[in-house]
Amino acid sequence: KREAVGVEALAMGSGESKSGIDVGVFGDLDISSGFVLAGSELRGRAYVRWNPGSRVDPRTTYRVCVSVIGEEAATVEYRRDDEFYDDEWNEGPSTRRTRRITDYANATTRFLSQVLVLRDLGPRDGKVDLVFPFSFTLPPRLPTSMEHSQGRSGCSISYYALVQIIDLSSNAGGLSAGNKEHRMNFSVYNPPPPPERHFPVSIQPTTEPVNLCCCFGEGTVTIGASLPSGLAAVGSVVFEVGFWVVNESDVDIETVEMKLVQRIQFSADSHTKNEERVVGRTRVPVDPALLKKNTRSEAKLISSGSPRQQISHVEVPFATFESYVGSIVSVTHRIELVFHTGTFISNPTLRSDNIFFYRLPPSQPSAGWGGPSQAVGLGPGFAQQASAPPIPPGWNPQLEPVSSFDGSLEVKRSG
């Protein structure tokens, strides 16, 4: 089944004349599942009507090409000073004044750009209708599509295929009114990471003083933790954490709170927005053996490399984004363990930034995942539409060979 996904286009209806369509492009993508896996093949077709008549310069060459683009985008709302003169309202001498206004900075950067040149056209080609099958082999790992809003600011990671007719003699490109182009949005997931990418994480033990009312020392607590793997799937309920305590204070540790913290940062023109929030949390009572102050012999035993660990789990919710660090958009995660003591007593805390989350494709469910969450910002491209192009009068297509891009410099054609 052929489906066009997320269409934004100057459709084949561009450039109509009394005799029909002069010049126009369209396209569709073979996406049956609503997304494309990194490392897989993206297939589609480009449709071209070429009937320029006297509208083109006979010395000019026009190029038909299709591109696959991946890009980060950010919009940052900020406040700035704006100078103005008040002579618009006053009849006397004008005065320069300053006011605070809201402005927006925008930035876009591409991390993926693959281009296939399909054919060069000119006046001598006459009227012709063309269909170009094409395929792209995507890189094996790509950032997952996402969208995030923070008030009037926001960021995204998006993908699209672009069919164009480009005027090679013009800096602006295109025919007299600019490029003819057709854009098709799609979303990208990564396949599940191989087993060798899972790595254990040992959180360095730390010894912290325990104070009553921030002033009176109650001794020290040494805490440490470990994770069987610092890599976890969004939607998983099996993110495992083991922790241990050497309690040499005069207070009891009552509960341990585990928090998964997500930090999103994006920037545009030196303006930056940050958002940090807790995306997962669990609080468990501490094993009775770890509640009380350890005896000297117990402390020596635990600190000598044979700690008594308590195992707990925390859920990674569906609304969590995939970990990613790019040029203008980054999403990072950390785990925090807070060891709660009594009222008015400080709580020792342990942190680690060495954790990474990934989003599984909907066809690869993890523990506790029954499918993608509708509330998650998955990015553009999930709305599926019929692929039939707007057929111009007298459409008589000529099928061209398949053009393929496999990541090398060589364009392969078959058919």
PDB file of C-alpha atoms in Angstrom, residues 122-409:
ATOM      1  CA  GLY A 122      15.492  21.879 -20.837  1.00  0.00           C
ATOM      2  CA  PRO A 123      13.366  23.355 -23.644  1.00  0.00           C
ATOM      3  CA  ARG A 124      14.467  20.646 -26.070  1.00  0.00           C
ATOM      4  CA  ASP A 125      12.807  17.956 -23.938  1.00  0.00           C
ATOM      5  CA  GLY A 126       9.398  19.261 -24.965  1.00  0.00           C
ATOM      6  CA  LYS A 127       6.282  18.196 -23.104  1.00  0.00           C
ATOM      7  CA  VAL A 128       6.829  15.097 -21.002  1.00  0.00           C
ATOM      8  CA  ASP A 129       5.284  13.485 -17.920  1.00  0.00           C
ATOM      9  CA  LEU A 130       7.765  11.555 -15.792  1.00  0.00           C
ATOM     10  CA  VAL A 131       7.638   9.142 -12.848  1.00  0.00           C
ATOM     11  CA  PHE A 132      10.889   8.560 -10.950  1.00  0.00           C
ATOM     12  CA  PRO A 133      10.980   5.669  -8.444  1.00  0.00           C
ATOM     13  CA  PHE A 134      13.654   6.336  -5.814  1.00  0.00           C
ATOM     14  CA  SER A 135      15.085   4.800  -2.669  1.00  0.00           C
ATOM     15  CA  PHE A 136      17.348   6.014   0.140  1.00  0.00           C
ATOM     16  CA  THR A 137      19.193   3.863   2.658  1.00  0.00           C
ATOM     17  CA  LEU A 138      19.086   5.771   5.930  1.00  0.00           C
ATOM     18  CA  PRO A 139      22.035   5.809   8.363  1.00  0.00           C
ATOM     19  CA  PRO A 140      21.912   3.047  11.015  1.00  0.00           C
ATOM     20  CA  ARG A 141      21.360   5.449  13.954  1.00  0.00           C
ATOM     21  CA  LEU A 142      19.360   8.679  13.837  1.00  0.00           C
ATOM     22  CA  PRO A 143      17.705  10.901  16.445  1.00  0.00           C
ATOM     23  CA  THR A 144      14.057   9.978  16.915  1.00  0.00           C
ATOM     24  CA  SER A 145      11.440  12.458  15.708  1.00  0.00           C
ATOM     25  CA  MET A 146      10.162  14.703  18.484  1.00  0.00           C
ATOM     26  CA  GLU A 147       8.380  17.983  19.212  1.00  0.00           C
ATOM     27  CA  HIS A 148       8.486  19.960  22.448  1.00  0.00           C
ATOM     28  CA  SER A 149       6.646  23.157  23.408  1.00  0.00           C
ATOM     29  CA  GLN A 150       7.543  25.451  26.275  1.00  0.00           C
ATOM     30  CA  GLY A 151       5.105  28.353  26.234  1.00  0.00           C
ATOM     31  CA  ARG A 152       5.655  30.130  22.927  1.00  0.00           C
ATOM     32  CA  SER A 153       9.098  28.573  22.588  1.00  0.00           C
ATOM     33  CA  GLY A 154       9.766  25.098  21.320  1.00  0.00           C
ATOM     34  CA  CYS A 155      12.045  22.684  19.522  1.00  0.00           C
ATOM     35  CA  SER A 156      11.741  19.721  17.206  1.00  0.00           C
ATOM     36  CA  ILE A 157      13.613  16.988  15.367  1.00  0.00           C
ATOM     37  CA  SER A 158      11.937  16.325  12.025  1.00  0.00           C
ATOM     38  CA  TYR A 159      12.440  14.522   8.726  1.00  0.00           C
ATOM     39  CA  TYR A 160      11.083  15.093   5.234  1.00  0.00           C
ATOM     40  CA  ALA A 161      11.620  14.143   1.608  1.00  0.00           C
ATOM     41  CA  LEU A 162      11.687  17.021  -0.882  1.00  0.00           C
ATOM     42  CA  VAL A 163      11.063  16.781  -4.649  1.00  0.00           C
ATOM     43  CA  GLN A 164      12.287  19.852  -6.551  1.00  0.00           C
ATOM     44  CA  ILE A 165      12.789  21.357  -9.985  1.00  0.00           C
ATOM     45  CA  ILE A 166      15.757  23.704  -9.611  1.00  0.00           C
ATOM     46  CA  ASP A 167      16.903  26.445 -11.979  1.00  0.00           C
ATOM     47  CA  LEU A 168      20.675  25.865 -12.147  1.00  0.00           C
ATOM     48  CA  SER A 169      21.368  29.358 -13.521  1.00  0.00           C
ATOM     49  CA  SER A 170      19.602  31.251 -10.744  1.00  0.00           C
ATOM     50  CA  ASN A 171      20.916  31.871  -7.250  1.00  0.00           C
ATOM     51  CA  ALA A 172      17.324  31.875  -6.039  1.00  0.00           C
ATOM     52  CA  GLY A 173      16.562  28.705  -7.988  1.00  0.00           C
ATOM     53  CA  GLY A 174      13.401  27.613  -9.708  1.00  0.00           C
ATOM     54  CA  LEU A 175      11.371  28.842 -12.634  1.00  0.00           C
ATOM     55  CA  SER A 176      10.190  32.444 -12.936  1.00  0.00           C
ATOM     56  CA  ALA A 177       8.170  32.276  -9.695  1.00  0.00           C
ATOM     57  CA  GLY A 178      10.739  30.253  -7.716  1.00  0.00           C
ATOM     58  CA  ASN A 179      11.385  26.561  -7.197  1.00  0.00           C
ATOM     59  CA  LYS A 180       8.677  24.025  -7.819  1.00  0.00           C
ATOM     60  CA  GLU A 181       8.785  21.687  -4.866  1.00  0.00           C
ATOM     61  CA  HIS A 182       6.813  19.116  -2.920  1.00  0.00           C
ATOM     62  CA  ARG A 183       7.532  18.191   0.698  1.00  0.00           C
ATOM     63  CA  MET A 184       6.629  14.895   2.416  1.00  0.00           C
ATOM     64  CA  ASN A 185       7.116  14.623   6.179  1.00  0.00           C
ATOM     65  CA  PHE A 186       7.854  11.307   7.866  1.00  0.00           C
ATOM     66  CA  SER A 187       8.913  10.124  11.322  1.00  0.00           C
ATOM     67  CA  VAL A 188      11.954   8.069  12.304  1.00  0.00           C
ATOM     68  CA  TYR A 189      12.535   5.509  15.045  1.00  0.00           C
ATOM     69  CA  ASN A 190      15.700   3.570  15.824  1.00  0.00           C
ATOM     70  CA  PRO A 191      15.714  -0.233  15.981  1.00  0.00           C
ATOM     71  CA  PRO A 192      16.348  -1.686  19.446  1.00  0.00           C
ATOM     72  CA  PRO A 193      20.023  -1.287  20.375  1.00  0.00           C
ATOM     73  CA  PRO A 194      22.198  -4.408  20.210  1.00  0.00           C
ATOM     74  CA  PRO A 195      23.086  -6.162  23.485  1.00  0.00           C
ATOM     75  CA  GLU A 196      26.653  -4.831  23.426  1.00  0.00           C
ATOM     76  CA  ARG A 197      25.333  -1.282  23.817  1.00  0.00           C
ATOM     77  CA  HIS A 198      23.974  -2.113  27.274  1.00  0.00           C
ATOM     78  CA  PHE A 199      26.537  -1.249  29.900  1.00  0.00           C
ATOM     79  CA  PRO A 200      26.558  -1.486  33.698  1.00  0.00           C
ATOM     80  CA  VAL A 201      26.806   1.764  35.640  1.00  0.00           C
ATOM     81  CA  SER A 202      28.465   2.071  39.030  1.00  0.00           C
ATOM     82  CA  ILE A 203      27.637   5.307  40.831  1.00  0.00           C
ATOM     83  CA  GLN A 204      30.694   6.390  42.777  1.00  0.00           C
ATOM     84  CA  PRO A 205      30.108   6.130  46.539  1.00  0.00           C
ATOM     85  CA  THR A 206      30.032   9.374  48.452  1.00  0.00           C
ATOM     86  CA  THR A 207      30.221  10.161  52.141  1.00  0.00           C
ATOM     87  CA  GLU A 208      27.983  13.000  53.319  1.00  0.00           C
ATOM     88  CA  PRO A 209      27.599  14.607  56.748  1.00  0.00           C
ATOM     89  CA  VAL A 210      24.153  14.382  58.326  1.00  0.00           C
ATOM     90  CA  ASN A 211      23.166  17.601  60.089  1.00  0.00           C
ATOM     91  CA  LEU A 212      20.301  18.515  62.379  1.00  0.00           C
ATOM     92  CA  CYS A 213      18.786  21.917  61.470  1.00  0.00           C
ATOM     93  CA  CYS A 214      21.751  22.519  59.123  1.00  0.00           C
ATOM     94  CA  CYS A 215      24.085  23.080  62.083  1.00  0.00           C
ATOM     95  CA  PHE A 216      24.491  20.148  64.435  1.00  0.00           C
ATOM     96  CA  GLY A 217      26.490  17.199  63.168  1.00  0.00           C
ATOM     97  CA  GLU A 218      24.899  13.761  63.543  1.00  0.00           C
ATOM     98  CA  GLY A 219      27.672  11.735  61.909  1.00  0.00           C
ATOM     99  CA  THR A 220      28.112  10.591  58.285  1.00  0.00           C
ATOM    100  CA  VAL A 221      26.404   8.324  55.779  1.00  0.00           C
ATOM    101  CA  THR A 222      28.220   6.657  52.894  1.00  0.00           C
ATOM    102  CA  ILE A 223      25.948   5.749  49.982  1.00  0.00           C
ATOM    103  CA  GLY A 224      26.539   4.026  46.663  1.00  0.00           C
ATOM    104  CA  ALA A 225      24.481   2.513  43.849  1.00  0.00           C
ATOM    105  CA  SER A 226      24.744   0.477  40.669  1.00  0.00           C
ATOM    106  CA  LEU A 227      22.622  -0.122  37.576  1.00  0.00           C
ATOM    107  CA  PRO A 228      22.765  -3.383  35.556  1.00  0.00           C
ATOM    108  CA  SER A 229      22.377  -1.188  32.461  1.00  0.00           C
ATOM    109  CA  GLY A 230      22.453   2.550  31.912  1.00  0.00           C
ATOM    110  CA  LEU A 231      20.345   2.101  28.761  1.00  0.00           C
ATOM    111  CA  ALA A 232      16.571   1.739  29.056  1.00  0.00           C
ATOM    112  CA  ALA A 233      13.540   1.840  26.772  1.00  0.00           C
ATOM    113  CA  VAL A 234      10.871   4.477  27.224  1.00  0.00           C
ATOM    114  CA  GLY A 235       7.810   2.768  28.659  1.00  0.00           C
ATOM    115  CA  SER A 236       9.874   0.167  30.510  1.00  0.00           C
ATOM    116  CA  VAL A 237       9.045  -0.748  34.116  1.00  0.00           C
ATOM    117  CA  VAL A 238      12.266  -2.657  34.664  1.00  0.00           C
ATOM    118  CA  PHE A 239      14.792   0.163  35.102  1.00  0.00           C
ATOM    119  CA  GLU A 240      16.637  -1.464  37.966  1.00  0.00           C
ATOM    120  CA  VAL A 241      18.683   0.311  40.642  1.00  0.00           C
ATOM    121  CA  GLY A 242      20.650  -1.306  43.449  1.00  0.00           C
ATOM    122  CA  PHE A 243      21.799   0.867  46.362  1.00  0.00           C
ATOM    123  CA  TRP A 244      23.676   0.366  49.609  1.00  0.00           C
ATOM    124  CA  VAL A 245      24.265   2.370  52.754  1.00  0.00           C
ATOM    125  CA  VAL A 246      27.013   2.560  55.378  1.00  0.00           C
ATOM    126  CA  ASN A 247      25.233   4.466  58.130  1.00  0.00           C
ATOM    127  CA  GLU A 248      27.669   5.917  60.654  1.00  0.00           C
ATOM    128  CA  SER A 249      25.292   8.623  61.874  1.00  0.00           C
ATOM    129  CA  ASP A 250      22.997   8.808  64.876  1.00  0.00           C
ATOM    130  CA  VAL A 251      19.858   8.887  62.703  1.00  0.00           C
ATOM    131  CA  ASP A 252      17.861   6.288  60.811  1.00  0.00           C
ATOM    132  CA  ILE A 253      17.353   6.295  57.053  1.00  0.00           C
ATOM    133  CA  GLU A 254      13.626   5.844  56.607  1.00  0.00           C
ATOM    134  CA  THR A 255      12.959   5.767  52.860  1.00  0.00           C
ATOM    135  CA  VAL A 256      14.833   6.094  49.581  1.00  0.00           C
ATOM    136  CA  GLU A 257      13.326   8.161  46.751  1.00  0.00           C
ATOM    137  CA  MET A 258      14.471   7.453  43.191  1.00  0.00           C
ATOM    138  CA  LYS A 259      13.864  10.161  40.592  1.00  0.00           C
ATOM    139  CA  LEU A 260      14.411  10.155  36.835  1.00  0.00           C
ATOM    140  CA  VAL A 261      15.042  13.744  35.727  1.00  0.00           C
ATOM    141  CA  GLN A 262      14.763  14.942  32.120  1.00  0.00           C
ATOM    142  CA  ARG A 263      16.481  18.139  30.989  1.00  0.00           C
ATOM    143  CA  ILE A 264      15.618  19.708  27.605  1.00  0.00           C
ATOM    144  CA  GLN A 265      17.740  22.561  26.297  1.00  0.00           C
ATOM    145  CA  PHE A 266      17.451  24.369  22.961  1.00  0.00           C
ATOM    146  CA  SER A 267      18.939  27.578  21.609  1.00  0.00           C
ATOM    147  CA  ALA A 268      18.668  30.077  18.768  1.00  0.00           C
ATOM    148  CA  ASP A 269      20.879  33.128  18.129  1.00  0.00           C
ATOM    149  CA  SER A 270      22.518  32.928  21.584  1.00  0.00           C
ATOM    150  CA  HIS A 271      19.117  32.722  23.324  1.00  0.00           C
ATOM    151  CA  THR A 272      18.555  29.534  25.299  1.00  0.00           C
ATOM    152  CA  LYS A 273      15.610  27.814  26.947  1.00  0.00           C
ATOM    153  CA  ASN A 274      15.826  25.056  29.547  1.00  0.00           C
ATOM    154  CA  GLU A 275      13.229  22.801  31.068  1.00  0.00           C
ATOM    155  CA  GLU A 276      13.926  20.288  33.789  1.00  0.00           C
ATOM    156  CA  ARG A 277      11.313  18.008  35.275  1.00  0.00           C
ATOM    157  CA  VAL A 278      10.943  14.694  37.043  1.00  0.00           C
ATOM    158  CA  VAL A 279       9.546  12.126  34.602  1.00  0.00           C
ATOM    159  CA  GLY A 280       9.658   9.078  36.867  1.00  0.00           C
ATOM    160  CA  ARG A 281       9.615   8.651  40.622  1.00  0.00           C
ATOM    161  CA  THR A 282       9.332   5.895  43.190  1.00  0.00           C
ATOM    162  CA  ARG A 283       9.808   5.862  46.945  1.00  0.00           C
ATOM    163  CA  VAL A 284      10.547   2.678  48.868  1.00  0.00           C
ATOM    164  CA  PRO A 285      11.134   1.831  52.520  1.00  0.00           C
ATOM    165  CA  VAL A 286      14.660   0.899  53.353  1.00  0.00           C
ATOM    166  CA  ASP A 287      15.542  -2.652  54.358  1.00  0.00           C
ATOM    167  CA  PRO A 288      15.520  -2.810  58.176  1.00  0.00           C
ATOM    168  CA  ALA A 289      19.150  -3.899  58.111  1.00  0.00           C
ATOM    169  CA  LEU A 290      20.029  -0.488  56.637  1.00  0.00           C
ATOM    170  CA  LEU A 291      17.833   1.671  58.881  1.00  0.00           C
ATOM    171  CA  LYS A 292      19.952   1.895  61.993  1.00  0.00           C
ATOM    172  CA  LYS A 293      23.448   3.048  62.545  1.00  0.00           C
ATOM    173  CA  ASN A 294      25.945   0.349  61.550  1.00  0.00           C
ATOM    174  CA  THR A 295      28.328  -1.041  64.086  1.00  0.00           C
ATOM    175  CA  ARG A 296      32.017  -0.515  63.416  1.00  0.00           C
ATOM    176  CA  SER A 297      32.421  -4.119  62.230  1.00  0.00           C
ATOM    177  CA  GLU A 298      29.377  -3.839  59.914  1.00  0.00           C
ATOM    178  CA  ALA A 299      30.654  -0.615  58.406  1.00  0.00           C
ATOM    179  CA  LYS A 300      34.031  -2.173  57.762  1.00  0.00           C
ATOM    180  CA  LEU A 301      32.411  -5.201  56.116  1.00  0.00           C
ATOM    181  CA  ILE A 302      30.121  -3.137  53.869  1.00  0.00           C
ATOM    182  CA  SER A 303      32.840  -0.712  52.791  1.00  0.00           C
ATOM    183  CA  SER A 304      35.329  -3.504  52.045  1.00  0.00           C
ATOM    184  CA  GLY A 305      33.571  -4.494  48.816  1.00  0.00           C
ATOM    185  CA  SER A 306      30.754  -6.714  50.058  1.00  0.00           C
ATOM    186  CA  PRO A 307      27.881  -4.235  50.337  1.00  0.00           C
ATOM    187  CA  ARG A 308      24.408  -5.387  51.161  1.00  0.00           C
ATOM    188  CA  GLN A 309      22.403  -4.035  48.247  1.00  0.00           C
ATOM    189  CA  GLN A 310      18.710  -3.325  48.130  1.00  0.00           C
ATOM    190  CA  ILE A 311      17.165  -3.629  44.669  1.00  0.00           C
ATOM    191  CA  SER A 312      14.341  -1.406  43.466  1.00  0.00           C
ATOM    192  CA  HIS A 313      12.759  -0.399  40.165  1.00  0.00           C
ATOM    193  CA  VAL A 314      11.458   2.798  38.627  1.00  0.00           C
ATOM    194  CA  GLU A 315       9.237   3.221  35.562  1.00  0.00           C
ATOM    195  CA  VAL A 316      10.328   5.204  32.488  1.00  0.00           C
ATOM    196  CA  PRO A 317       7.021   6.832  31.359  1.00  0.00           C
ATOM    197  CA  PHE A 318       5.847   7.022  27.740  1.00  0.00           C
ATOM    198  CA  ALA A 319       6.068  10.817  27.773  1.00  0.00           C
ATOM    199  CA  THR A 320       9.861  10.668  28.137  1.00  0.00           C
ATOM    200  CA  PHE A 321      11.910  11.764  25.120  1.00  0.00           C
ATOM    201  CA  GLU A 322      14.891   9.873  23.758  1.00  0.00           C
ATOM    202  CA  SER A 323      18.305  10.984  25.035  1.00  0.00           C
ATOM    203  CA  TYR A 324      20.039  13.141  22.411  1.00  0.00           C
ATOM    204  CA  VAL A 325      22.717  15.835  22.203  1.00  0.00           C
ATOM    205  CA  GLY A 326      22.703  17.862  18.989  1.00  0.00           C
ATOM    206  CA  SER A 327      23.801  21.284  17.764  1.00  0.00           C
ATOM    207  CA  ILE A 328      20.844  23.325  19.032  1.00  0.00           C
ATOM    208  CA  VAL A 329      18.651  20.697  20.752  1.00  0.00           C
ATOM    209  CA  SER A 330      19.654  18.381  23.583  1.00  0.00           C
ATOM    210  CA  VAL A 331      17.725  15.988  25.819  1.00  0.00           C
ATOM    211  CA  THR A 332      19.641  14.501  28.746  1.00  0.00           C
ATOM    212  CA  HIS A 333      18.628  12.343  31.699  1.00  0.00           C
ATOM    213  CA  ARG A 334      19.934  11.581  35.155  1.00  0.00           C
ATOM    214  CA  ILE A 335      18.934   9.506  38.141  1.00  0.00           C
ATOM    215  CA  GLU A 336      18.836  10.851  41.686  1.00  0.00           C
ATOM    216  CA  LEU A 337      18.596   8.821  44.889  1.00  0.00           C
ATOM    217  CA  VAL A 338      17.518  10.789  47.951  1.00  0.00           C
ATOM    218  CA  PHE A 339      17.977   9.048  51.300  1.00  0.00           C
ATOM    219  CA  HIS A 340      15.293  10.521  53.560  1.00  0.00           C
ATOM    220  CA  THR A 341      15.979  10.822  57.270  1.00  0.00           C
ATOM    221  CA  GLY A 342      13.910  12.428  60.023  1.00  0.00           C
ATOM    222  CA  THR A 343      12.366  15.890  60.239  1.00  0.00           C
ATOM    223  CA  PHE A 344      14.819  18.821  60.215  1.00  0.00           C
ATOM    224  CA  ILE A 345      17.661  16.465  59.234  1.00  0.00           C
ATOM    225  CA  SER A 346      19.564  16.706  55.952  1.00  0.00           C
ATOM    226  CA  ASN A 347      18.967  14.038  53.309  1.00  0.00           C
ATOM    227  CA  PRO A 348      22.047  12.536  51.601  1.00  0.00           C
ATOM    228  CA  THR A 349      21.684  12.469  47.806  1.00  0.00           C
ATOM    229  CA  LEU A 350      23.375  10.457  45.048  1.00  0.00           C
ATOM    230  CA  ARG A 351      23.280  11.405  41.330  1.00  0.00           C
ATOM    231  CA  SER A 352      24.386   9.929  38.020  1.00  0.00           C
ATOM    232  CA  ASP A 353      24.211  11.391  34.505  1.00  0.00           C
ATOM    233  CA  ASN A 354      25.307   8.141  32.820  1.00  0.00           C
ATOM    234  CA  ILE A 355      21.855   6.972  31.781  1.00  0.00           C
ATOM    235  CA  PHE A 356      20.329   7.039  28.312  1.00  0.00           C
ATOM    236  CA  PHE A 357      16.769   6.392  27.154  1.00  0.00           C
ATOM    237  CA  TYR A 358      15.665   5.273  23.711  1.00  0.00           C
ATOM    238  CA  ARG A 359      12.249   5.033  22.062  1.00  0.00           C
ATOM    239  CA  LEU A 360      11.241   1.650  20.680  1.00  0.00           C
ATOM    240  CA  PRO A 361       9.195   1.568  17.460  1.00  0.00           C
ATOM    241  CA  PRO A 362       5.554   0.630  18.039  1.00  0.00           C
ATOM    242  CA  SER A 363       6.129  -2.841  16.556  1.00  0.00           C
ATOM    243  CA  GLN A 364       8.818  -3.534  19.170  1.00  0.00           C
ATOM    244  CA  PRO A 365       6.951  -3.451  22.510  1.00  0.00           C
ATOM    245  CA  SER A 366       8.934  -3.477  25.724  1.00  0.00           C
ATOM    246  CA  ALA A 367       7.745  -4.512  29.164  1.00  0.00           C
ATOM    247  CA  GLY A 368       4.593  -2.633  29.929  1.00  0.00           C
ATOM    248  CA  TRP A 369       4.241  -1.065  26.472  1.00  0.00           C
ATOM    249  CA  GLY A 370       0.993  -1.699  24.660  1.00  0.00           C
ATOM    250  CA  GLY A 371       1.689   0.837  21.901  1.00  0.00           C
ATOM    251  CA  PRO A 372       2.712   4.470  21.446  1.00  0.00           C
ATOM    252  CA  SER A 373       1.164   7.032  23.747  1.00  0.00           C
ATOM    253  CA  GLN A 374      -1.044   9.612  22.077  1.00  0.00           C
ATOM    254  CA  ALA A 375       0.199  12.238  24.519  1.00  0.00           C
ATOM    255  CA  VAL A 376       3.832  11.922  23.476  1.00  0.00           C
ATOM    256  CA  GLY A 377       5.332  14.504  21.114  1.00  0.00           C
ATOM    257  CA  LEU A 378       6.279  12.148  18.306  1.00  0.00           C
ATOM    258  CA  GLY A 379       6.879  14.871  15.769  1.00  0.00           C
ATOM    259  CA  PRO A 380       5.196  15.465  12.408  1.00  0.00           C
ATOM    260  CA  GLY A 381       4.448  12.677   9.994  1.00  0.00           C
ATOM    261  CA  PHE A 382       2.009  10.304  11.668  1.00  0.00           C
ATOM    262  CA  ALA A 383      -1.080  11.507   9.781  1.00  0.00           C
ATOM    263  CA  GLN A 384      -1.407   9.216   6.762  1.00  0.00           C
ATOM    264  CA  GLN A 385      -3.031  10.381   3.540  1.00  0.00           C
ATOM    265  CA  ALA A 386      -3.974   8.828   0.237  1.00  0.00           C
ATOM    266  CA  SER A 387      -1.069   8.957  -2.189  1.00  0.00           C
ATOM    267  CA  ALA A 388      -2.874   9.637  -5.466  1.00  0.00           C
ATOM    268  CA  PRO A 389      -1.380  12.839  -6.952  1.00  0.00           C
ATOM    269  CA  PRO A 390      -3.638  15.548  -8.394  1.00  0.00           C
ATOM    270  CA  ILE A 391      -3.596  14.281 -11.972  1.00  0.00           C
ATOM    271  CA  PRO A 392      -3.327  17.113 -14.522  1.00  0.00           C
ATOM    272  CA  PRO A 393      -5.181  16.980 -17.866  1.00  0.00           C
ATOM    273  CA  GLY A 394      -3.649  14.606 -20.389  1.00  0.00           C
ATOM    274  CA  TRP A 395      -1.362  12.908 -17.850  1.00  0.00           C
ATOM    275  CA  ASN A 396       0.711  10.341 -19.785  1.00  0.00           C
ATOM    276  CA  PRO A 397       3.605   9.270 -17.556  1.00  0.00           C
ATOM    277  CA  GLN A 398       6.908   7.837 -18.665  1.00  0.00           C
ATOM    278  CA  LEU A 399       8.447   5.535 -16.027  1.00  0.00           C
ATOM    279  CA  GLU A 400      12.133   6.207 -15.392  1.00  0.00           C
ATOM    280  CA  PRO A 401      14.677   3.761 -13.868  1.00  0.00           C
ATOM    281  CA  VAL A 402      14.881   3.463 -10.082  1.00  0.00           C
ATOM    282  CA  SER A 403      17.453   5.824  -8.511  1.00  0.00           C
ATOM    283  CA  SER A 404      19.022   4.712  -5.227  1.00  0.00           C
ATOM    284  CA  PHE A 405      21.154   6.374  -2.576  1.00  0.00           C
ATOM    285  CA  ASP A 406      22.947   3.961  -0.261  1.00  0.00           C
ATOM    286  CA  GLY A 407      25.196   6.421   1.578  1.00  0.00           C
ATOM    287  CA  SER A 408      28.064   6.248  -0.935  1.00  0.00           C
ATOM    288  CA  LEU A 409      28.928   8.907  -3.501  1.00  0.00           C
TER     289      LEU A 409
END
